C-alpha positions as a LaTeX table, in Angstrom:
\begin{tabular}{lrrr}
\hline
Residue & $x$ (\AA) & $y$ (\AA) & $z$ (\AA) \\
\hline
Met1 & 214.93 & 97.41 & 204.41 \\
Lys2 & 218.06 & 95.40 & 205.02 \\
Arg3 & 220.49 & 95.29 & 202.08 \\
Arg4 & 223.36 & 92.99 & 201.13 \\
Leu5 & 225.89 & 92.61 & 198.37 \\
Pro6 & 224.67 & 90.63 & 195.32 \\
Asp7 & 225.57 & 86.94 & 195.42 \\
Trp8 & 226.97 & 85.94 & 191.99 \\
Ser9 & 225.98 & 82.30 & 192.46 \\
Glu10 & 222.37 & 83.42 & 192.72 \\
Leu11 & 222.58 & 85.88 & 189.83 \\
Arg12 & 224.41 & 83.63 & 187.37 \\
Pro13 & 221.37 & 81.44 & 186.45 \\
Leu14 & 219.41 & 84.60 & 185.68 \\
Met15 & 222.07 & 86.06 & 183.39 \\
Thr16 & 221.82 & 83.60 & 180.50 \\
Phe17 & 221.51 & 85.27 & 177.10 \\
Val18 & 219.84 & 83.84 & 174.03 \\
Pro19 & 222.22 & 84.10 & 171.05 \\
Pro20 & 220.85 & 85.84 & 167.96 \\
Arg21 & 219.22 & 83.56 & 165.40 \\
Leu22 & 220.94 & 83.39 & 162.03 \\
Asp23 & 217.68 & 82.26 & 160.46 \\
Arg24 & 215.85 & 85.59 & 160.48 \\
Val25 & 212.62 & 84.15 & 159.05 \\
Ala26 & 212.40 & 81.62 & 161.87 \\
Ala27 & 213.21 & 84.32 & 164.43 \\
Arg28 & 210.48 & 86.67 & 163.28 \\
Leu29 & 207.92 & 83.87 & 163.05 \\
Glu30 & 208.72 & 82.74 & 166.58 \\
Ser31 & 208.28 & 86.32 & 167.79 \\
Ala32 & 204.68 & 86.40 & 166.54 \\
Ala33 & 202.24 & 85.81 & 169.38 \\
Asp34 & 199.10 & 85.89 & 167.22 \\
Val35 & 197.91 & 86.34 & 163.64 \\
Trp36 & 197.88 & 90.12 & 164.01 \\
Asp37 & 201.63 & 90.00 & 164.70 \\
Leu38 & 202.05 & 88.00 & 161.50 \\
Arg39 & 200.04 & 90.63 & 159.67 \\
Arg40 & 202.46 & 93.32 & 160.87 \\
Ile41 & 205.41 & 91.22 & 159.69 \\
Ala42 & 203.69 & 90.59 & 156.36 \\
Lys43 & 203.16 & 94.29 & 155.80 \\
Arg44 & 206.81 & 94.97 & 156.49 \\
Val45 & 208.19 & 92.37 & 154.07 \\
Thr46 & 205.62 & 92.46 & 151.25 \\
Pro47 & 205.10 & 95.16 & 148.60 \\
Ala48 & 201.97 & 97.28 & 148.92 \\
Ala49 & 200.02 & 95.82 & 145.98 \\
Pro50 & 199.95 & 92.17 & 147.10 \\
Phe51 & 199.59 & 93.10 & 150.77 \\
Asp52 & 196.62 & 95.36 & 150.05 \\
Tyr53 & 195.04 & 92.66 & 147.90 \\
Val54 & 194.97 & 90.43 & 150.98 \\
Asp55 & 194.21 & 93.14 & 153.51 \\
Gly56 & 191.52 & 95.10 & 151.69 \\
Gly57 & 187.84 & 94.84 & 150.83 \\
Ala58 & 185.28 & 96.37 & 148.53 \\
Leu59 & 184.53 & 100.10 & 148.34 \\
Ala60 & 184.50 & 101.66 & 151.84 \\
Glu61 & 185.31 & 98.25 & 153.39 \\
Arg62 & 182.30 & 98.37 & 155.72 \\
Thr63 & 181.61 & 94.64 & 155.44 \\
Leu64 & 185.29 & 93.92 & 156.00 \\
Arg65 & 185.12 & 95.79 & 159.31 \\
Arg66 & 181.75 & 94.36 & 160.32 \\
Asn67 & 183.10 & 90.83 & 159.85 \\
Arg68 & 185.50 & 91.55 & 162.67 \\
Glu69 & 183.17 & 93.62 & 164.82 \\
Val70 & 180.51 & 90.91 & 165.16 \\
Phe71 & 183.08 & 88.42 & 166.43 \\
Ala72 & 184.29 & 90.98 & 168.98 \\
Glu73 & 180.75 & 91.44 & 170.30 \\
Val74 & 180.27 & 87.75 & 171.18 \\
Glu75 & 181.13 & 86.52 & 174.69 \\
Leu76 & 182.50 & 83.03 & 175.30 \\
Leu77 & 181.38 & 81.58 & 178.62 \\
Pro78 & 183.99 & 79.96 & 180.87 \\
Arg79 & 182.75 & 77.04 & 182.96 \\
Ile80 & 184.26 & 76.39 & 186.36 \\
Leu81 & 184.78 & 72.91 & 187.78 \\
His82 & 184.35 & 71.30 & 184.36 \\
Gly83 & 187.85 & 69.85 & 184.26 \\
Val84 & 189.03 & 68.68 & 180.85 \\
Asp85 & 191.85 & 66.16 & 180.92 \\
Ser86 & 192.61 & 66.58 & 177.21 \\
Val87 & 191.05 & 68.51 & 174.35 \\
Asp88 & 190.24 & 66.77 & 171.06 \\
Thr89 & 190.08 & 69.32 & 168.24 \\
Ser90 & 189.45 & 66.81 & 165.46 \\
Thr91 & 186.23 & 66.72 & 163.45 \\
Thr92 & 184.76 & 65.27 & 160.29 \\
Ile93 & 183.89 & 67.47 & 157.31 \\
Ala94 & 183.06 & 66.54 & 153.71 \\
Gly95 & 183.62 & 62.87 & 154.51 \\
Ser96 & 187.18 & 63.29 & 155.81 \\
Arg97 & 188.67 & 63.56 & 159.27 \\
Ala98 & 190.49 & 66.81 & 160.04 \\
Ala99 & 192.78 & 67.26 & 163.02 \\
Leu100 & 191.50 & 70.81 & 163.51 \\
Pro101 & 188.10 & 72.40 & 162.85 \\
Phe102 & 189.43 & 74.69 & 160.12 \\
Gly103 & 190.97 & 74.45 & 156.68 \\
Ile104 & 192.62 & 76.74 & 154.17 \\
Ala105 & 190.32 & 78.78 & 151.94 \\
Pro106 & 190.82 & 79.25 & 148.19 \\
Thr107 & 192.85 & 82.34 & 147.33 \\
Gly108 & 193.98 & 83.96 & 144.11 \\
Tyr109 & 197.24 & 85.73 & 143.24 \\
Thr110 & 198.85 & 83.53 & 145.89 \\
Arg111 & 202.41 & 83.48 & 144.54 \\
Leu112 & 202.45 & 87.27 & 144.58 \\
Met113 & 202.22 & 87.04 & 148.36 \\
His114 & 205.19 & 84.69 & 148.55 \\
Ala115 & 206.97 & 82.68 & 145.88 \\
Glu116 & 206.08 & 79.39 & 147.59 \\
Gly117 & 202.40 & 80.17 & 147.04 \\
Glu118 & 199.96 & 77.27 & 147.04 \\
Ile119 & 202.75 & 74.71 & 147.41 \\
Gly120 & 203.70 & 76.18 & 150.77 \\
Gly121 & 200.04 & 76.27 & 151.76 \\
Val122 & 199.18 & 72.69 & 150.83 \\
Arg123 & 202.31 & 71.28 & 152.47 \\
Ala124 & 201.56 & 73.15 & 155.71 \\
Ala125 & 197.97 & 71.91 & 155.60 \\
Thr126 & 199.10 & 68.34 & 154.99 \\
Arg127 & 201.44 & 68.48 & 157.94 \\
Ala128 & 198.58 & 69.74 & 160.13 \\
Arg129 & 196.12 & 67.21 & 158.65 \\
Ile130 & 193.58 & 69.81 & 157.54 \\
Pro131 & 192.01 & 70.43 & 154.09 \\
Phe132 & 193.57 & 72.74 & 151.53 \\
Thr133 & 191.45 & 74.43 & 148.86 \\
Leu134 & 192.89 & 75.42 & 145.48 \\
Ser135 & 191.25 & 78.33 & 143.68 \\
Thr136 & 190.37 & 78.50 & 140.00 \\
Met137 & 192.53 & 81.63 & 140.12 \\
Gly138 & 195.40 & 79.78 & 141.78 \\
Thr139 & 198.98 & 80.40 & 140.72 \\
Arg140 & 199.82 & 76.70 & 140.80 \\
Ser141 & 197.84 & 74.22 & 138.75 \\
Leu142 & 195.60 & 71.41 & 139.94 \\
Glu143 & 198.28 & 68.91 & 139.01 \\
Glu144 & 201.19 & 70.80 & 140.57 \\
Val145 & 199.44 & 71.08 & 143.94 \\
Ala146 & 198.50 & 67.39 & 143.90 \\
Gln147 & 202.07 & 66.36 & 143.08 \\
Ala148 & 203.50 & 68.60 & 145.80 \\
Ala149 & 201.38 & 66.99 & 148.53 \\
Pro150 & 199.92 & 63.67 & 147.34 \\
Asp151 & 198.71 & 62.77 & 150.85 \\
Ser152 & 196.79 & 66.02 & 151.33 \\
Thr153 & 193.03 & 66.46 & 151.65 \\
Arg154 & 192.43 & 68.58 & 148.56 \\
Trp155 & 189.37 & 70.63 & 147.68 \\
Phe156 & 188.89 & 72.65 & 144.49 \\
Gln157 & 187.03 & 75.95 & 144.19 \\
Leu158 & 185.26 & 76.59 & 140.88 \\
Tyr159 & 184.06 & 79.74 & 139.20 \\
Leu160 & 181.70 & 78.95 & 136.35 \\
Trp161 & 183.02 & 80.12 & 132.99 \\
Lys162 & 180.97 & 81.27 & 130.04 \\
Asp163 & 182.56 & 78.40 & 128.13 \\
Arg164 & 180.95 & 75.32 & 129.71 \\
Glu165 & 183.41 & 72.97 & 128.05 \\
Arg166 & 186.33 & 74.66 & 129.78 \\
Ser167 & 184.47 & 74.46 & 133.09 \\
Leu168 & 183.92 & 70.77 & 132.47 \\
Asp169 & 187.61 & 70.34 & 131.66 \\
Leu170 & 188.54 & 71.85 & 135.04 \\
Leu171 & 186.16 & 69.47 & 136.80 \\
Arg172 & 187.62 & 66.46 & 135.02 \\
Arg173 & 191.18 & 67.55 & 135.81 \\
Ala174 & 190.28 & 68.10 & 139.48 \\
Glu175 & 188.70 & 64.66 & 139.72 \\
Ala176 & 191.69 & 63.02 & 138.03 \\
Ala177 & 194.12 & 64.82 & 140.40 \\
Gly178 & 192.35 & 63.57 & 143.53 \\
Tyr179 & 190.31 & 66.61 & 144.60 \\
Asp180 & 187.33 & 65.05 & 146.36 \\
Thr181 & 185.25 & 68.13 & 147.23 \\
Leu182 & 184.13 & 70.97 & 144.97 \\
Leu183 & 183.42 & 74.47 & 146.28 \\
Val184 & 181.29 & 76.38 & 143.76 \\
Thr185 & 181.63 & 80.11 & 144.41 \\
Val186 & 178.36 & 81.84 & 143.51 \\
Asp187 & 178.87 & 85.38 & 144.83 \\
Thr188 & 181.10 & 86.67 & 142.03 \\
Pro189 & 178.99 & 87.13 & 138.86 \\
Ile190 & 180.96 & 90.36 & 138.59 \\
Thr191 & 183.95 & 91.53 & 140.59 \\
Gly192 & 183.42 & 93.80 & 143.56 \\
Leu193 & 185.01 & 97.24 & 143.39 \\
Arg194 & 188.23 & 96.81 & 145.35 \\
Leu195 & 189.65 & 100.28 & 145.47 \\
Arg196 & 193.03 & 99.36 & 146.90 \\
Asp197 & 193.66 & 97.00 & 143.98 \\
Ala198 & 192.55 & 99.62 & 141.46 \\
Arg199 & 194.90 & 102.17 & 142.95 \\
Asn200 & 197.78 & 99.70 & 143.01 \\
Gly201 & 197.14 & 98.40 & 139.46 \\
Leu202 & 197.29 & 94.78 & 140.62 \\
Ala203 & 197.57 & 92.27 & 137.78 \\
Ile204 & 198.98 & 88.84 & 136.86 \\
Pro205 & 201.82 & 89.01 & 135.97 \\
Pro206 & 202.69 & 92.16 & 137.93 \\
Arg207 & 202.79 & 95.33 & 135.86 \\
Leu208 & 205.99 & 96.96 & 136.91 \\
Thr209 & 206.18 & 100.72 & 137.16 \\
Leu210 & 208.75 & 102.97 & 138.76 \\
Ser211 & 206.63 & 103.20 & 141.92 \\
Thr212 & 206.10 & 99.41 & 142.20 \\
Ile213 & 209.80 & 98.75 & 141.65 \\
Leu214 & 210.69 & 101.33 & 144.30 \\
Asp215 & 208.15 & 99.84 & 146.70 \\
Ala216 & 209.47 & 96.32 & 146.17 \\
Ser217 & 213.08 & 97.45 & 146.55 \\
Tyr218 & 212.49 & 97.98 & 150.26 \\
Arg219 & 211.57 & 94.29 & 150.53 \\
Pro220 & 214.68 & 92.53 & 149.19 \\
Gly221 & 213.53 & 89.04 & 150.20 \\
Trp222 & 210.31 & 89.33 & 148.22 \\
Trp223 & 212.15 & 90.88 & 145.27 \\
Phe224 & 214.79 & 88.12 & 145.24 \\
Asn225 & 212.13 & 85.39 & 145.31 \\
Phe226 & 210.18 & 87.09 & 142.54 \\
Leu227 & 213.19 & 87.38 & 140.24 \\
Thr228 & 214.56 & 83.88 & 140.82 \\
Thr229 & 211.37 & 81.82 & 140.39 \\
Asp230 & 209.01 & 81.29 & 137.46 \\
Pro231 & 206.59 & 84.18 & 136.84 \\
Pro232 & 203.22 & 83.99 & 138.63 \\
Lys233 & 200.27 & 83.10 & 136.39 \\
Tyr234 & 196.77 & 81.70 & 136.63 \\
Ala235 & 198.20 & 78.22 & 136.41 \\
Ser236 & 194.98 & 76.27 & 135.76 \\
Leu237 & 193.85 & 78.72 & 133.06 \\
Ser238 & 195.14 & 79.59 & 129.64 \\
Thr239 & 194.81 & 83.35 & 130.13 \\
Thr240 & 197.91 & 84.55 & 131.96 \\
Ser241 & 198.24 & 88.30 & 131.51 \\
Thr242 & 195.28 & 90.31 & 132.71 \\
Thr243 & 193.79 & 92.00 & 135.75 \\
Leu244 & 191.27 & 90.17 & 137.88 \\
Ala245 & 188.46 & 92.48 & 136.72 \\
Glu246 & 189.36 & 91.96 & 133.05 \\
Leu247 & 189.53 & 88.20 & 133.50 \\
Thr248 & 186.16 & 88.14 & 135.24 \\
Ala249 & 184.55 & 90.19 & 132.48 \\
Ser250 & 185.95 & 88.04 & 129.68 \\
Met251 & 185.58 & 84.56 & 131.13 \\
Phe252 & 183.09 & 84.43 & 133.98 \\
Asp253 & 179.33 & 84.36 & 133.58 \\
Pro254 & 177.26 & 87.22 & 135.08 \\
Thr255 & 174.07 & 85.31 & 134.17 \\
Leu256 & 174.93 & 82.39 & 136.47 \\
Gly257 & 171.73 & 80.90 & 137.84 \\
Phe258 & 170.44 & 77.91 & 139.74 \\
Asp259 & 170.13 & 75.92 & 136.50 \\
Asp260 & 173.89 & 76.22 & 136.19 \\
Leu261 & 174.32 & 74.90 & 139.70 \\
Arg262 & 172.12 & 71.97 & 138.73 \\
Trp263 & 174.39 & 71.36 & 135.71 \\
Ile264 & 177.49 & 71.37 & 137.90 \\
Arg265 & 175.84 & 68.91 & 140.28 \\
Glu266 & 175.20 & 66.58 & 137.34 \\
Gln267 & 178.82 & 66.76 & 136.21 \\
Trp268 & 180.54 & 66.36 & 139.59 \\
Ser269 & 180.36 & 63.02 & 141.40 \\
Gly270 & 182.15 & 64.12 & 144.56 \\
Arg271 & 180.90 & 66.30 & 147.40 \\
Leu272 & 179.70 & 69.75 & 146.41 \\
Phe273 & 179.54 & 72.84 & 148.63 \\
Val274 & 177.97 & 76.12 & 147.52 \\
Lys275 & 180.13 & 79.05 & 148.63 \\
Gly276 & 178.72 & 82.53 & 149.16 \\
Val277 & 175.34 & 81.79 & 150.76 \\
Leu278 & 173.99 & 84.48 & 153.10 \\
Thr279 & 170.19 & 84.08 & 153.07 \\
Ala280 & 167.67 & 81.38 & 153.96 \\
Glu281 & 166.13 & 81.43 & 150.49 \\
Asp282 & 169.46 & 80.79 & 148.73 \\
Ala283 & 170.35 & 78.13 & 151.28 \\
Arg284 & 167.13 & 76.19 & 150.71 \\
Gln285 & 167.41 & 76.46 & 146.93 \\
Ser286 & 171.03 & 75.25 & 146.96 \\
Ala287 & 170.10 & 72.32 & 149.16 \\
Ser288 & 167.19 & 71.38 & 146.88 \\
Leu289 & 169.55 & 71.14 & 143.92 \\
Gly290 & 171.75 & 68.58 & 145.61 \\
Ala291 & 174.40 & 70.57 & 147.46 \\
Asp292 & 176.08 & 68.46 & 150.14 \\
Gly293 & 176.99 & 71.53 & 152.14 \\
Leu294 & 176.97 & 75.32 & 152.24 \\
Ile295 & 179.68 & 77.88 & 152.89 \\
Val296 & 178.32 & 80.97 & 154.61 \\
Ser297 & 180.58 & 83.67 & 153.25 \\
Asn298 & 180.59 & 87.28 & 152.07 \\
His299 & 183.88 & 86.73 & 150.26 \\
Gly300 & 185.77 & 88.36 & 153.09 \\
Gly301 & 184.01 & 91.68 & 152.49 \\
Arg302 & 185.50 & 91.81 & 149.00 \\
Gln303 & 182.34 & 91.71 & 146.87 \\
Leu304 & 179.17 & 93.58 & 147.90 \\
Asp305 & 180.02 & 96.20 & 150.48 \\
Gln306 & 177.42 & 96.40 & 153.26 \\
Ala307 & 176.54 & 92.73 & 152.81 \\
Pro308 & 175.72 & 90.91 & 156.07 \\
Pro309 & 178.65 & 89.62 & 158.10 \\
Ser310 & 178.92 & 85.86 & 157.71 \\
Leu311 & 178.50 & 85.26 & 161.44 \\
Thr312 & 175.27 & 87.27 & 161.37 \\
Ala313 & 173.90 & 85.24 & 158.44 \\
Leu314 & 174.86 & 81.88 & 159.94 \\
Ser315 & 171.82 & 81.39 & 162.18 \\
Glu316 & 169.39 & 82.17 & 159.36 \\
Val317 & 171.09 & 79.69 & 157.04 \\
Arg318 & 171.28 & 77.00 & 159.71 \\
Glu319 & 167.59 & 77.37 & 160.52 \\
Ala320 & 166.70 & 77.12 & 156.83 \\
Val321 & 168.51 & 73.83 & 156.13 \\
Gly322 & 168.45 & 72.11 & 159.53 \\
Glu323 & 171.14 & 70.30 & 161.46 \\
Asp324 & 171.90 & 67.58 & 158.89 \\
Met325 & 173.38 & 69.92 & 156.27 \\
Glu326 & 177.11 & 70.62 & 156.73 \\
Ile327 & 177.83 & 74.33 & 157.01 \\
Ile328 & 181.24 & 75.95 & 156.77 \\
Leu329 & 181.82 & 79.59 & 157.71 \\
Asp330 & 184.44 & 81.90 & 156.31 \\
Ser331 & 185.11 & 85.66 & 156.40 \\
Gly332 & 186.46 & 87.41 & 159.48 \\
Ile333 & 188.36 & 84.54 & 161.16 \\
Met334 & 191.56 & 85.84 & 162.71 \\
Ser335 & 191.98 & 83.76 & 165.87 \\
Gly336 & 191.24 & 80.43 & 167.46 \\
Thr337 & 188.55 & 82.06 & 169.59 \\
Asp338 & 186.89 & 83.21 & 166.36 \\
Val339 & 186.89 & 79.57 & 165.22 \\
Val340 & 185.33 & 78.47 & 168.52 \\
Thr341 & 182.74 & 81.25 & 168.27 \\
Ala342 & 181.72 & 80.13 & 164.78 \\
Leu343 & 181.39 & 76.52 & 165.91 \\
Cys344 & 179.27 & 77.54 & 168.91 \\
Ala345 & 177.09 & 79.61 & 166.59 \\
Gly346 & 176.24 & 76.62 & 164.43 \\
Ala347 & 179.04 & 76.12 & 161.91 \\
Asp348 & 180.52 & 72.66 & 161.46 \\
Phe349 & 183.85 & 73.92 & 160.14 \\
Val350 & 185.70 & 77.13 & 159.28 \\
Leu351 & 187.93 & 78.30 & 156.43 \\
Ile352 & 190.78 & 80.79 & 156.86 \\
Gly353 & 191.86 & 83.05 & 154.01 \\
Arg354 & 193.47 & 86.28 & 155.18 \\
Ala355 & 195.03 & 84.66 & 158.22 \\
Tyr356 & 196.61 & 82.02 & 155.99 \\
Leu357 & 197.96 & 84.62 & 153.58 \\
Tyr358 & 199.40 & 86.80 & 156.34 \\
Gly359 & 201.40 & 83.80 & 157.46 \\
Leu360 & 202.44 & 82.99 & 153.90 \\
Met361 & 203.67 & 86.55 & 153.35 \\
Ala362 & 205.52 & 86.55 & 156.65 \\
Gly363 & 207.43 & 83.35 & 156.03 \\
Gly364 & 206.24 & 81.06 & 153.24 \\
Arg365 & 205.32 & 77.53 & 154.26 \\
Arg366 & 206.78 & 78.07 & 157.73 \\
Gly367 & 204.61 & 81.14 & 158.14 \\
Val368 & 201.49 & 79.12 & 157.29 \\
Glu369 & 202.56 & 76.47 & 159.79 \\
Arg370 & 202.92 & 79.23 & 162.39 \\
Val371 & 199.37 & 80.45 & 161.69 \\
Ile372 & 198.02 & 76.93 & 162.14 \\
Glu373 & 200.06 & 76.49 & 165.33 \\
Leu374 & 198.76 & 79.75 & 166.82 \\
Leu375 & 195.13 & 79.06 & 165.95 \\
Ser376 & 195.39 & 75.51 & 167.28 \\
Ala377 & 196.76 & 76.71 & 170.62 \\
Glu378 & 194.03 & 79.34 & 170.90 \\
Ile379 & 191.31 & 76.80 & 170.12 \\
Arg380 & 192.64 & 74.35 & 172.70 \\
Thr381 & 192.91 & 77.04 & 175.35 \\
Ala382 & 189.39 & 78.34 & 174.73 \\
Met383 & 187.90 & 74.86 & 174.74 \\
Gly384 & 189.71 & 73.94 & 177.95 \\
Leu385 & 188.51 & 77.08 & 179.73 \\
Met386 & 184.97 & 76.50 & 178.44 \\
Gly387 & 184.90 & 72.91 & 179.65 \\
Ala388 & 184.60 & 71.48 & 176.13 \\
Ala389 & 186.56 & 68.26 & 175.60 \\
Thr390 & 185.49 & 67.79 & 171.96 \\
Ile391 & 184.18 & 69.87 & 169.09 \\
Ala392 & 180.77 & 68.28 & 169.65 \\
Asp393 & 180.67 & 69.87 & 173.12 \\
Leu394 & 180.63 & 73.37 & 171.62 \\
Gly395 & 177.25 & 75.01 & 171.14 \\
Pro396 & 175.14 & 78.13 & 171.71 \\
His397 & 174.96 & 77.38 & 175.43 \\
Leu398 & 178.59 & 78.45 & 175.68 \\
Val399 & 178.23 & 81.91 & 174.14 \\
Arg400 & 176.34 & 85.14 & 174.66 \\
Gly401 & 175.58 & 87.94 & 172.24 \\
Leu402 & 175.42 & 85.98 & 168.99 \\
Pro403 & 174.30 & 88.34 & 166.22 \\
Val404 & 170.72 & 88.09 & 164.99 \\
Pro405 & 169.99 & 88.91 & 161.33 \\
Pro406 & 167.95 & 92.11 & 160.99 \\
Pro407 & 164.58 & 91.90 & 159.19 \\
Ala408 & 164.79 & 91.73 & 155.41 \\
Gly409 & 165.41 & 95.14 & 153.90 \\
Val410 & 167.01 & 96.57 & 157.03 \\
Val411 & 170.71 & 97.39 & 156.75 \\
Arg412 & 172.70 & 97.54 & 159.97 \\
Pro413 & 174.56 & 100.86 & 160.23 \\
Ser414 & 178.29 & 100.60 & 159.62 \\
Ser415 & 181.01 & 102.81 & 160.91 \\
Glu416 & 182.56 & 105.20 & 158.42 \\
Pro417 & 186.16 & 104.63 & 157.37 \\
Gln418 & 188.74 & 106.41 & 159.45 \\
Arg419 & 190.31 & 109.44 & 157.83 \\
\hline
\end{tabular}
């Protein structure tokens, strides 16, 4: 091998150095290549209690794991010589056009994840032209979120209270503030046993102990934001100092039935989606009572452990209500390929919860924008490689290994937690 002295004129273009970024939040967000990277950042900069609230599930977290496992078992089929000049990721859901086939799911305790909370989320969603859903347990009120992003597509998620008049007041406030779609969550008559939260003593406002203060002290950015902004609270509710389990026991209705859903339908003039449907029977009953759409969801594995993964339940629900009913899927979405998988499996739209909150913890509004950017790029890449120019081109012909619901009464074995 013949050698020579290095030629500086050839080396000089290769020796450029990127100066360090003074904006450390921007630098760490840019370094994230996917949502899992944002999760690692979030864990580093967020105290254990709020991070575990986002990251954890009920009991042994079997459903939480299965939500991810079923997505990993599906194969997306590339198509050769199906050139796509440009990919259109826009779609219509709940009467509105969305630039991407996913929106932001309702989440509680949000300002414990990052002080920007729902305001950061709704502004990122507005910029991306996708829907944002405010939770009954949100830490910014219906009115505050509407004022922060008046041009947003806003949905409101409702838990039914024991006090029907207070439920009705929330509906009237949502309507007055421009929320055009109502998501009625029906899978929380009681709160699932979330062991991480119990061990961490999670509450609103935070209950500070020596251990929580010590834990937060290693995250100075979070601590500074917490101390220099107004205290987190359930902003749309009057009760402000309680744990989630205590609030559920005192305010929510464990006797919630289909008659109550009928009552909500009578009170709400906008579009109504029933959230938490996993069986054909419940899907048909919800549709018969006037639901405009269904959300196939197991609450992210946070309610009944060993419940079916949402992706597994999707085909059963779709078959029960037909093609005309709009179906949204949530639980388990962590990538753009997961979104594409759900759409191929029969969903019309997807909601992201954990992925959104990982981004929020990692960098506030900019972190949420980074999540949306990453998912959008992954969706476009998958669609291009699958020869799908539009969302309508996606379907079961482009996937293999979609999960099939087991017969009623049969529980799919779940892996035991790692020890």
